[in-house]
Short mmCIF file of C-alpha atoms in Angstrom, two decimals:
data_model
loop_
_atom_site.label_atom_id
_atom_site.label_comp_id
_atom_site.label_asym_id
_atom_site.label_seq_id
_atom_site.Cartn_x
_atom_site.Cartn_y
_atom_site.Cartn_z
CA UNK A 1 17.46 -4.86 -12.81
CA UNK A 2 17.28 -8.85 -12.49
CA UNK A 3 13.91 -9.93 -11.50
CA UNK A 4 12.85 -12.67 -8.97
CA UNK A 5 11.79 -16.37 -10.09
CA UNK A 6 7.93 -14.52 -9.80
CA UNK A 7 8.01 -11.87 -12.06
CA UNK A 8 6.12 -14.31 -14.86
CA UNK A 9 3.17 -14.59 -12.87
CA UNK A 10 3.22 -10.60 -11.66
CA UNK A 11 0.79 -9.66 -14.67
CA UNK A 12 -1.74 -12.13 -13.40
CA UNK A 13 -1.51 -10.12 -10.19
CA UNK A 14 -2.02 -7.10 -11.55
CA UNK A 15 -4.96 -8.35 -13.64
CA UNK A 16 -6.90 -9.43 -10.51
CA UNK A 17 -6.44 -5.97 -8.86
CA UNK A 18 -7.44 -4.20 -12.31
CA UNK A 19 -11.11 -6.29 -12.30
CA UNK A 20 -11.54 -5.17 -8.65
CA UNK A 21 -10.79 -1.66 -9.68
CA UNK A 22 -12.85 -1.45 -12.86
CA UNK A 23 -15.92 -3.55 -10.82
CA UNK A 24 -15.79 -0.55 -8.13
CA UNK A 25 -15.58 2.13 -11.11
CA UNK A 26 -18.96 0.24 -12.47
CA UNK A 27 -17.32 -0.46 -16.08
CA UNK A 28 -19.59 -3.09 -17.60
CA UNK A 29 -22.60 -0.72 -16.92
CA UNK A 30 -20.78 2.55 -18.27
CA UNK A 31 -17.85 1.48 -20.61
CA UNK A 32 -19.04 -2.40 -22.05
CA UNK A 33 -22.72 -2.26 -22.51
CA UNK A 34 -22.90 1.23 -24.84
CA UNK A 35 -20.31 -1.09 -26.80
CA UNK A 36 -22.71 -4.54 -26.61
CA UNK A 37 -19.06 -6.46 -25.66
CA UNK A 38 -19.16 -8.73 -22.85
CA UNK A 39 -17.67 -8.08 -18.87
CA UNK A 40 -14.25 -9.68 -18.45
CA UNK A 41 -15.23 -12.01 -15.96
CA UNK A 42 -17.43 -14.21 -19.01
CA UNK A 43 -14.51 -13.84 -21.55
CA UNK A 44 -13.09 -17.35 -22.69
CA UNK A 45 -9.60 -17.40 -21.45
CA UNK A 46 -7.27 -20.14 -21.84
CA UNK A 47 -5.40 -21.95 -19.45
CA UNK A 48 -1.92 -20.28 -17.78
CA UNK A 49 1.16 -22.26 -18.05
CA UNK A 50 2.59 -24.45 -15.19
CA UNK A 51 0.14 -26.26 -14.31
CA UNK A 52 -0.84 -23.99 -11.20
CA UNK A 53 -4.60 -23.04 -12.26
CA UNK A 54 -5.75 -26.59 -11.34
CA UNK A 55 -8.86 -26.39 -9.16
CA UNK A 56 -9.10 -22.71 -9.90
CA UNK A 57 -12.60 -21.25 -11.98
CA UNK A 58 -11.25 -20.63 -15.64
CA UNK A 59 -13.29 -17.52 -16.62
CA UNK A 60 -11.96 -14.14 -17.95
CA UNK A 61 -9.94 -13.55 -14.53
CA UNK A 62 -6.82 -13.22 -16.85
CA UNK A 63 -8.14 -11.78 -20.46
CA UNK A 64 -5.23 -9.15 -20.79
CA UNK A 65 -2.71 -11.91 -18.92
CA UNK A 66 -2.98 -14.39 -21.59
CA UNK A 67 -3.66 -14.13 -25.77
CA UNK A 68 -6.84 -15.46 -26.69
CA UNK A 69 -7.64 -12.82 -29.21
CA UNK A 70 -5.14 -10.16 -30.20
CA UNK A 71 -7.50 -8.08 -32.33
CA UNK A 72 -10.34 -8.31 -30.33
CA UNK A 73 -8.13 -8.29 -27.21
CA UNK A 74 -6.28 -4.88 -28.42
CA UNK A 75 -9.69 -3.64 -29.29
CA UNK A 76 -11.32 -4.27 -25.50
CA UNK A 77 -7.44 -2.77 -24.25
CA UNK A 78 -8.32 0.91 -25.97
CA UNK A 79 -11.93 0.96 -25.03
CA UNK A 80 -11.27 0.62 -21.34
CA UNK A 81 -8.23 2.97 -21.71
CA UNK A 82 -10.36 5.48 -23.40
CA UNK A 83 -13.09 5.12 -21.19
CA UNK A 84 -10.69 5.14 -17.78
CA UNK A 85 -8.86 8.59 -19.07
CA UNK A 86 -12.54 10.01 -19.40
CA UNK A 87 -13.08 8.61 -16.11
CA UNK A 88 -10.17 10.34 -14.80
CA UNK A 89 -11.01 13.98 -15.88
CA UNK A 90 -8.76 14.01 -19.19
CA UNK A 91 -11.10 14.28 -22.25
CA UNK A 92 -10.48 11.50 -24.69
CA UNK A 93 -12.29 10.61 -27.88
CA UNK A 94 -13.53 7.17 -27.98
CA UNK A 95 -11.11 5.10 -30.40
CA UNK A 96 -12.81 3.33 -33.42
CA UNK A 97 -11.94 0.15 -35.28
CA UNK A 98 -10.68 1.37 -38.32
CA UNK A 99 -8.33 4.00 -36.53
CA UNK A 100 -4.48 3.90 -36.86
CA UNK A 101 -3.41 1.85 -33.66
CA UNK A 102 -0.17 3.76 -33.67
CA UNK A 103 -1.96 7.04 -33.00
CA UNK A 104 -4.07 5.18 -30.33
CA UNK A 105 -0.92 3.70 -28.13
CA UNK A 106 0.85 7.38 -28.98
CA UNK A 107 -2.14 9.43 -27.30
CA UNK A 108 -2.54 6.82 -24.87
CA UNK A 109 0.82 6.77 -23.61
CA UNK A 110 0.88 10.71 -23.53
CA UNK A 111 -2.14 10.73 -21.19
CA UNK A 112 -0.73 8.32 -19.23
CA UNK A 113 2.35 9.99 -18.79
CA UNK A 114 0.32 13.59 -18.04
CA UNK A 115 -0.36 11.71 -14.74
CA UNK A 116 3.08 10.93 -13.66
CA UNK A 117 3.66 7.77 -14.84
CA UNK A 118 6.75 6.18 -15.64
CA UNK A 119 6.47 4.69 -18.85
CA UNK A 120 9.73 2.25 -19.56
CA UNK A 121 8.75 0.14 -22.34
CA UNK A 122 8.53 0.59 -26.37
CA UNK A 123 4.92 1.30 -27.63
CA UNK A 124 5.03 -1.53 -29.79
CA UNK A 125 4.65 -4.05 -26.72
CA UNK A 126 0.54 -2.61 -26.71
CA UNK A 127 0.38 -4.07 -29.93
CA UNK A 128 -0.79 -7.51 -29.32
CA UNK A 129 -3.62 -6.44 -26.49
CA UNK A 130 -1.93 -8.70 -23.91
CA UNK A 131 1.15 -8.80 -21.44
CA UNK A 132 2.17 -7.41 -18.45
CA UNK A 133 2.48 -3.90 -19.88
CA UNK A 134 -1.16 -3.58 -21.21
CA UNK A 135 -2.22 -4.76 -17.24
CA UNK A 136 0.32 -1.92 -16.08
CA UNK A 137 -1.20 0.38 -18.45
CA UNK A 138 -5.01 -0.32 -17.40
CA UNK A 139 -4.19 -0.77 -13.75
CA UNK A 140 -2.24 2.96 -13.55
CA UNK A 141 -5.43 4.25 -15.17
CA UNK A 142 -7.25 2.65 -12.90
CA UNK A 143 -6.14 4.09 -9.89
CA UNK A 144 -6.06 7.81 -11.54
CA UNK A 145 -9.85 7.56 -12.06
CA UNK A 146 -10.53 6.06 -8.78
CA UNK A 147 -8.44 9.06 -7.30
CA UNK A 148 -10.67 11.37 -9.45
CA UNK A 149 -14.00 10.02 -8.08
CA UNK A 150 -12.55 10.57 -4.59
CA UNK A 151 -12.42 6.76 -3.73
CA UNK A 152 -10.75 5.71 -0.69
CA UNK A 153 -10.29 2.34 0.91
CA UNK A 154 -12.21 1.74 4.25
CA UNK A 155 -10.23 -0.51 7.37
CA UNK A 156 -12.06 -3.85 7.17
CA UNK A 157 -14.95 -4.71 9.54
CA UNK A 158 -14.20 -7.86 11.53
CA UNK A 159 -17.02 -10.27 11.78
CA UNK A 160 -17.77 -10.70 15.84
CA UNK A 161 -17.43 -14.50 15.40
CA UNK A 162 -14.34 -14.89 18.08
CA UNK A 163 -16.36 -13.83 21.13
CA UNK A 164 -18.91 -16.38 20.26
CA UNK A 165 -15.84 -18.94 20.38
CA UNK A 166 -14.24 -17.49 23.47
CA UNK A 167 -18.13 -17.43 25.23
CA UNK A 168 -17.95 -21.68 24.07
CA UNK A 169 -14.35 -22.35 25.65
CA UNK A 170 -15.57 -20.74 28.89
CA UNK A 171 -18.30 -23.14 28.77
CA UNK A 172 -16.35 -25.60 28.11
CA UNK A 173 -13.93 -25.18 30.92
CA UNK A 174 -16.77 -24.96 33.58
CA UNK A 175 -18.15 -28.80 32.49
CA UNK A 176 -14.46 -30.00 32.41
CA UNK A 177 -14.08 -28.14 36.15
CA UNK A 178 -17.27 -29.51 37.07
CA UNK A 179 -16.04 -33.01 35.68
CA UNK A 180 -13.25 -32.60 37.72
CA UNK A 181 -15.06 -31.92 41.28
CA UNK A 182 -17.30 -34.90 40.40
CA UNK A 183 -14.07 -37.30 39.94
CA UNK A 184 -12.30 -35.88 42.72
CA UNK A 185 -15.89 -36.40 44.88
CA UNK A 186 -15.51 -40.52 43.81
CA UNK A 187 -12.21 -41.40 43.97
CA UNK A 188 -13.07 -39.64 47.49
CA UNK A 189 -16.19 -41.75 47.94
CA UNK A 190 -13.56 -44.75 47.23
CA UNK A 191 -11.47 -44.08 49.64
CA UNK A 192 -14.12 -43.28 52.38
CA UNK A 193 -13.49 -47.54 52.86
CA UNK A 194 -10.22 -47.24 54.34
CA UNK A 195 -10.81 -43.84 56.26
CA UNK A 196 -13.78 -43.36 58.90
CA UNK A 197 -15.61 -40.32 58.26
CA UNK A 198 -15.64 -37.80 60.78
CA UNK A 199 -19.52 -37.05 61.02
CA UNK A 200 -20.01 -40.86 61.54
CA UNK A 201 -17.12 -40.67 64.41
CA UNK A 202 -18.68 -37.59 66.20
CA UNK A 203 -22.09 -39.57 66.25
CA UNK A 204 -20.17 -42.73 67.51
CA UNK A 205 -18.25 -40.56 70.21
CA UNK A 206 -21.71 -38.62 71.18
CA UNK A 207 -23.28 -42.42 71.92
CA UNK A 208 -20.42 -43.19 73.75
CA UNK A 209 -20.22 -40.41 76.03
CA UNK A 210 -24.13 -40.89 76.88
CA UNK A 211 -22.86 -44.45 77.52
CA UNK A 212 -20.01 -43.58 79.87
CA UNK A 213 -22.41 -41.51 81.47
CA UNK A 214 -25.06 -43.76 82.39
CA UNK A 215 -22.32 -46.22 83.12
CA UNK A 216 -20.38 -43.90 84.70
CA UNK A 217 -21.08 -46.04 88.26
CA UNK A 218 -20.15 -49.12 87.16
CA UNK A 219 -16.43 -48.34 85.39
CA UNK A 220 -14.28 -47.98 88.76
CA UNK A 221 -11.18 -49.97 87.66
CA UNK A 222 -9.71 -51.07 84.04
CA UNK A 223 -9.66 -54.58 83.61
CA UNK A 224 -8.08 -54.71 80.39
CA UNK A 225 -3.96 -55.51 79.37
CA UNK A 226 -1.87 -52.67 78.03
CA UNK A 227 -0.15 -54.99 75.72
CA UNK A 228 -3.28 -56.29 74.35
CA UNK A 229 -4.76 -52.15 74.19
CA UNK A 230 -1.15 -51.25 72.39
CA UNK A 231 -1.65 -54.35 69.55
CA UNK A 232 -5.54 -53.15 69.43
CA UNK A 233 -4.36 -50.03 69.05
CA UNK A 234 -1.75 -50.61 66.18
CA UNK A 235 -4.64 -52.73 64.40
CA UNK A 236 -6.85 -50.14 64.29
CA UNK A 237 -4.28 -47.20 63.92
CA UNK A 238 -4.95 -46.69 59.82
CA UNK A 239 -8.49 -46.87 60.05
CA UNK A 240 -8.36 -43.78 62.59
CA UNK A 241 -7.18 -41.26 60.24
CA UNK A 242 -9.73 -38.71 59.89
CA UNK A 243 -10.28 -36.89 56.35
CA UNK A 244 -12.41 -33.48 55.82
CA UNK A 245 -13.74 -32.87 52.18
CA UNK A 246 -12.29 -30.05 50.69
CA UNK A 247 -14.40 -28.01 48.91
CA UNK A 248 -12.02 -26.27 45.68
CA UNK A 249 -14.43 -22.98 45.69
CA UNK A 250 -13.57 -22.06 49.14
CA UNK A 251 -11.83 -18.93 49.69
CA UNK A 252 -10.21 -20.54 52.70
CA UNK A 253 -8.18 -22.86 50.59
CA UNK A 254 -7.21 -19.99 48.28
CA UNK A 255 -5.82 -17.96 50.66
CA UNK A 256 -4.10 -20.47 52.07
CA UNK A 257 -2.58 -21.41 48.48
CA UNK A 258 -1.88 -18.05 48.10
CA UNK A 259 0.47 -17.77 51.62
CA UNK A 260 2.20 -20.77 50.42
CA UNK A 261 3.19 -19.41 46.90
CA UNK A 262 4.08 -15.75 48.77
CA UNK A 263 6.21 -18.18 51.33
CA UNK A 264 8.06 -19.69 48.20
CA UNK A 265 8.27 -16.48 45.98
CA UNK A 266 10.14 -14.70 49.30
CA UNK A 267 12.31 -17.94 49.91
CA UNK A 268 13.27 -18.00 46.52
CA UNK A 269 13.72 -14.15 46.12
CA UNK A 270 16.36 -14.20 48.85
CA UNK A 271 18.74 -16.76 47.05
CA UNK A 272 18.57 -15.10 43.46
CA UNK A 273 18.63 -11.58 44.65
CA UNK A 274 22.31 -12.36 45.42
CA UNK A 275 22.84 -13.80 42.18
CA UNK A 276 21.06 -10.52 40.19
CA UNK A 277 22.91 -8.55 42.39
CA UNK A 278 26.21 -9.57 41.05
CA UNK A 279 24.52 -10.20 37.78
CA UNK A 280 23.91 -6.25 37.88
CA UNK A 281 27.55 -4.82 39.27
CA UNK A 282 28.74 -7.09 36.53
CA UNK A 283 27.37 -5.74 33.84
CA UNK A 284 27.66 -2.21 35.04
CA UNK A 285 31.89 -2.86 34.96
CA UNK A 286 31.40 -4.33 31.31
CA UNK A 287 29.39 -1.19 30.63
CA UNK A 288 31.75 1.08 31.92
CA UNK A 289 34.42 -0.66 30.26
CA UNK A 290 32.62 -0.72 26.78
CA UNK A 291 32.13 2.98 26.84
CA UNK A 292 35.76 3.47 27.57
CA UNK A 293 37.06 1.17 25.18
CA UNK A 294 34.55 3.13 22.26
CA UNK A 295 35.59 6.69 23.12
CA UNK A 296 39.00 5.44 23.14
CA UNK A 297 38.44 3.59 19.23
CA UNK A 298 36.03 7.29 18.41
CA UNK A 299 39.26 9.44 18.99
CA UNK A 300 41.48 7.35 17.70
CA UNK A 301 39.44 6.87 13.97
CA UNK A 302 37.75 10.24 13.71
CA UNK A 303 40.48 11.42 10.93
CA UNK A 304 39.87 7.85 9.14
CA UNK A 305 35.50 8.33 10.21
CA UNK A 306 35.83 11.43 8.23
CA UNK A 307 38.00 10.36 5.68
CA UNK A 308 35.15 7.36 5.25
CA UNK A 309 31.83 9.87 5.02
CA UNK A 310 33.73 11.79 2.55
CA UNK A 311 34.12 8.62 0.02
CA UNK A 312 30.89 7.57 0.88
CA UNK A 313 29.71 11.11 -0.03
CA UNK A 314 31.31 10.60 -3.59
CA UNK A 315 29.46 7.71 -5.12
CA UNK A 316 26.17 8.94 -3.65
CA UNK A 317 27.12 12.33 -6.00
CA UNK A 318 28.15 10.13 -9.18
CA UNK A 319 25.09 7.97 -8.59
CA UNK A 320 23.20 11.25 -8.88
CA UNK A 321 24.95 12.01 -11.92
CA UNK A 322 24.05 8.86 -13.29
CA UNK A 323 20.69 8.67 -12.61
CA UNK A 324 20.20 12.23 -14.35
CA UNK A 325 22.32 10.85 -17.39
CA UNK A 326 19.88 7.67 -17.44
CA UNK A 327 16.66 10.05 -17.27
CA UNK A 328 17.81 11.92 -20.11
CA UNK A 329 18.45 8.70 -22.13
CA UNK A 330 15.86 7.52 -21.77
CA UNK A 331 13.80 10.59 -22.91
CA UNK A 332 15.83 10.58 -25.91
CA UNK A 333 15.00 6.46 -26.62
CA UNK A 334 11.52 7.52 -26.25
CA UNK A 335 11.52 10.77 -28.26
CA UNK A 336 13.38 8.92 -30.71
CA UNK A 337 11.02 6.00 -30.86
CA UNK A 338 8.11 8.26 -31.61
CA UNK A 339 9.93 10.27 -34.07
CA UNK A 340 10.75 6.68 -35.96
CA UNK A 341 6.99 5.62 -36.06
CA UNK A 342 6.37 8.77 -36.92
CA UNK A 343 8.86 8.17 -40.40
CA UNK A 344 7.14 4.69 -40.71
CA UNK A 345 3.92 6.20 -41.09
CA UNK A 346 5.15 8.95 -43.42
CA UNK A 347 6.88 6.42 -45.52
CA UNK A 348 3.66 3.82 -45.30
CA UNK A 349 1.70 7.20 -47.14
CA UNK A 350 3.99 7.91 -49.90
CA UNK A 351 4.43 4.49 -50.74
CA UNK A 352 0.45 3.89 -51.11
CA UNK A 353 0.33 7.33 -53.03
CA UNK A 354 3.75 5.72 -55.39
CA UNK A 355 1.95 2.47 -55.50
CA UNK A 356 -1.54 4.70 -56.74
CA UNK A 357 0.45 7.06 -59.04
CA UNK A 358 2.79 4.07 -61.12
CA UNK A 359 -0.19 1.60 -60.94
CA UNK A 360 -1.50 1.23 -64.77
CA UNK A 361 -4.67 -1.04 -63.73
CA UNK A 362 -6.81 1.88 -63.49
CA UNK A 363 -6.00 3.35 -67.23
CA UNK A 364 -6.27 -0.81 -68.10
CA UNK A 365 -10.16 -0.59 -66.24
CA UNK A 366 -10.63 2.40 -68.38
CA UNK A 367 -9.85 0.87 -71.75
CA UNK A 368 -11.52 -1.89 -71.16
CA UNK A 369 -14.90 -0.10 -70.26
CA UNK A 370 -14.85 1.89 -73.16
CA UNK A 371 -14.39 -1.31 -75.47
CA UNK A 372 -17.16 -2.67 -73.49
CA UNK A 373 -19.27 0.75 -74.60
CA UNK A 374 -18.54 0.63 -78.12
CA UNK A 375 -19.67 -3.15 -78.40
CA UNK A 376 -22.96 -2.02 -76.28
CA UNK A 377 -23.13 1.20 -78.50
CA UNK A 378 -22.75 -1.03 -81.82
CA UNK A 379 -25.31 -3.56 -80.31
CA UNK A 380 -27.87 -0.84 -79.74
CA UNK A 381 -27.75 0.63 -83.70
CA UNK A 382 -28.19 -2.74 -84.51
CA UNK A 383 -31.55 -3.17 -82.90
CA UNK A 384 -32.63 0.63 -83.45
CA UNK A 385 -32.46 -0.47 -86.95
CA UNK A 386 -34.57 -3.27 -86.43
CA UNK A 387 -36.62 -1.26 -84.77
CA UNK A 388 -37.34 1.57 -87.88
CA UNK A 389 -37.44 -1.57 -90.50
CA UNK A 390 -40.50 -3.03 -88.33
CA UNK A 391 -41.79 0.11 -88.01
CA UNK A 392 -41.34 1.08 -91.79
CA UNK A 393 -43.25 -2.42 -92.61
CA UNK A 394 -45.82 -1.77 -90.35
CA UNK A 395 -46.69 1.70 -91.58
CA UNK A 396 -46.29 0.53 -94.89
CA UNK A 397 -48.58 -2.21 -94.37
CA UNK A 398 -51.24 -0.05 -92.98
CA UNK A 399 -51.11 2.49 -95.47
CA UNK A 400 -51.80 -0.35 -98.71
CA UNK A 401 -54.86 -1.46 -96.44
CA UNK A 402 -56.05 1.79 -96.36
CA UNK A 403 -55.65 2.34 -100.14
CA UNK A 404 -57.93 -0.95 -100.48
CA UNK A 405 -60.78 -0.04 -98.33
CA UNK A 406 -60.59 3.22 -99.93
CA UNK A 407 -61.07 1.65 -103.32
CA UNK A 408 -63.67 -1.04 -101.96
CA UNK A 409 -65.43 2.18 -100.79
CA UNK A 410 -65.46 4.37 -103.91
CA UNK A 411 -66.44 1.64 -106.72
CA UNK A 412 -70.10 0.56 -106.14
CA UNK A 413 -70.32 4.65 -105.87
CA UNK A 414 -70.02 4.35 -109.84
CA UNK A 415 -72.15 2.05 -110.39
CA UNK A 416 -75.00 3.36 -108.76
CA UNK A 417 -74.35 6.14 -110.89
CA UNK A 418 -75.00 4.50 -114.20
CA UNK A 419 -77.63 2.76 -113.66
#
C-alpha cells in the first residue's frame, strides 16, 4: 500500500513512545546498568534530516531512528529485545557479542511472532540496529511486557486552574458593572444642570405652600397677563422636566424589563406562528410525497437491488480468496527466507572447514619449527661440548696440583730420614 508524505518521520514517532514505555518498565535500572551501557536519553545522536529539529534538545530521543553506530547500535537493539521478551514472560537467554546475529534476529523474530505479531519485513533489515523496523520491533515488545506486568493507562487528572480563571472574570465583571453605575451616576450628575431635581422641587413646593398659606389673605385677585404667564411658561417649560434616578439593582426595573420582552416575544409569536405553520403543512406534503415517490423507486428496483447485493457479494468472496492466497505467500517468502540463511550459514561452515583442510600454511609453520629445532638442537651440542672441555681442563688442572703438593709433601720425609 502507498504511504502518506509522513511515513519518513513515523519511526521517530514510534521511538518517542518506545522511551516512554521502556522509562515506565524501569529499563536503565534493570536491563542497562547490569550491562554498564548508558540510558538512551544521554546517547549522542545526530541530527534528523529536513531541517525540522531546530530548537528541539538533541539527545538520544532518536538512537534507533537514526545510525550513529551500527555495531554498537545493533548491540543495544538485542539487549533490550532480550531483556523485554524476559520481561514479557518468554524465557530468553541474554545474547552475547560474539554470537551469530543471524540466530539472534531468527529467535527474535520467532518470539515476536509467538505474540501475534505481524512480521512483514526480511530479517536482514535488523541488521544495521536502526530504522523503522528495529523501533517496530522494540515498541511491539514493549507493549507485550507492559501487558504482562498488568499496566494500564489511567484518564488524566486535570489541574483545577480554570475555576481560578472563571472566579477572576467574575471579578472582573463586577468592577466593570460597578464602573458602569459610577459613569451612568455622572453623566447623570451632568445633566442634573438642565433638569431640576425632584427632592429640591418638593422642598421648593413645601415653602411655597407655607407661603400661600400665610398669605393666603392677601392673594384675592390675579394681577398678572396670561400672555405674559403662557411666554413664562414656554421659557421655563424644559427646565420643568422632572428625572428619578434609576437604580439598575432594583427588582422593580427587572420586572418591568421582563413584561416588556414577554410583550414582544407574544407580539412576535403571533406573526411567525403563521409562517411555521405553513412552514410545517409544507413540509409534511413534501414528506408524504418523498415517501411515495421511494416506495414507488423500492418496487420498481428490488429485482436490480438484488441483482446489485449479489455482485457486491462476489468481490467481497474473491477478496477473501485473495487475502488467504496473500497469507500463504507470504508464509512461504518467510519460510523460504529462513531456509536460505539457513544454506548461507551451512555454506559459510564448509567453506571455513575447505579453506582449513586445502590451507598448506600450517604444514609450512610445522617445517619451519622443526628447522628452527635442529639449529637450537645443533647450537646446544655445541656449547655442551664446551661445557665437558672446561670441565675436562679444570679437573685436569686440579688433579696435576694435587700430584705437586703430594710430592712437596713426601720429599723432606726422606730427608729427615737420612740424616
Amino acid at each position: 500500500a502507498e504511504r502518506g508524505p509522513g511515513a519518513a518521520y513515523h519511526m521517530f514517532v514510534l521511538m518517542e513512545h518506545l522511551l516512554d514505555k521502556l522509562a515506565l518498565l524501569n529499563y536503565e535500572e534493570e536491563a542497562l546498568r547490569r550491562h554498564n551501557m548508558r540510558p538512551l536519553s544521554r546517547c549522542p545522536s545526530p541530527a534528523p534530516p529536513g531541517g525540522w529539529w531546530r530548537g528541539r534538545p538533541r539527545g538520544g530521543r532518536h538512537y534507533f531512528a537514526l545510525p550513529t553506530n551500527p555495531g554498537e547500535q545493533f548491540f543495544m537493539f538485542c539487549t533490550l529485545a532480550a531483556w523485554l521478551i524476559t520481561k514479557a514472560g518468554h524465557p530468553f537467554q541474554q545474547p552475547r557479542e560474539y554470537d551469530d546475529p543471524n540466530a539472534i534476529i531468527s529467535n527474535v523474530l520467532s518470539e515476536l511472532r509467538s505474540f501475534g505479531r505481524p512480521v512483514d519485513f526480511p530479517p536482514s533489515k535488523l541488521k544495521a540496529g536502526y530504522g523503522e523496523q528495529v523501533c517496530y520491533v522494540l515498541d511491539c515488545l514493549a507493549e507485550e511486557a507492559l501487558k504482562y506486568t498488568d499496566f494500564s493507562w489511567k484518564r488524566p487528572a486535570y489541574p483545577t486552574e480554570e475555576l481560578e480563571e472563571e472566579e477572576i472574570m467574575e471579578d472582573n465583571a463586577e468592577l466593570k458593572f460597578n464602573e458602569l453605575e459610577e459613569d451612568v451616576a455622572e453623566e447623570e450628575s451632568d445633566n442634573e444642570d438642565n433638569f431640576i431635581d425632584l427632592n429640591v422641587l418638593k422642598a421648593q413646593t413645601y415653602r411655597w405652600d407655607m407661603n400661600d398659606t400665610a398669605k393666603q389673605e392677601e392673594i384675592l385677585q390675579s394681577m398678572t397677563d396670561a400672555a405674559e404667564w403662557n411666554l413664562e411658561v414656554e421659557r421655563v417649560l424644559p427646565q420643568l422636566k422632572v428625572t428619578v434616578r434609576t437604580d439598575n439593582k432594583d427588582w422593580r426595573i427587572h420586572v418591568d424589563e421582563m413584561h416588556q420582552h414577554k410583550d414582544g416575544i407574544e407580539s412576535f409569536l403571533k406573526e411567525t406562528r403563521v409562517y411555521l405553520d405553513k412552514l410545517h403543512n409544507e413540509v409534511t406534503r413534501t414528506l408524504e410525497k418523498i415517501n411515495s415517490r421511494e416506495k414507488y423507486i423500492n418496487n420498481q428496483l428490488e429485482h436490480l437491488v438484488q441483482e446489485f447485493c449479489s455482485a457486491q457479494a462476489l468481490p467481497s468472496e474473491a477478496k477473501g480468496k485473495y487475502q488467504e492466497g496473500s497469507g500463504g505467500v507470504t508464509e512461504r517468502i518467510r519460510v523460504l527466507s529462513e531456509i536460505t540463511e539457513a544454506l548461507e550459514r551451512v555454506k559459510q561452515e564448509t567453506d571455513e572447514k575447505g579453506s582449513s583442510m586445502t590451507d598448506g600454511a600450517p604444514l609450512v609453520k610445522i617445517k619451519q619449527a622443526l628447522t628452527k629445532l635442529k639449529q637450537e638442537t645443533i647450537q646446544m651440542d655445541i656449547q655442551i661440548g664446551v661445557m665437558e672441555h672446561t670441565l675436562l681442563q679444570s679437573k685436569l688442572k686440579e688433579k696435576s696440583n694435587m700430584t705437586r703438593d703430594m710430592h712437596a709433601i713426601m720429599t723432606p720425609e726422606a730427608t729427615v730420614g737420612a740424616y
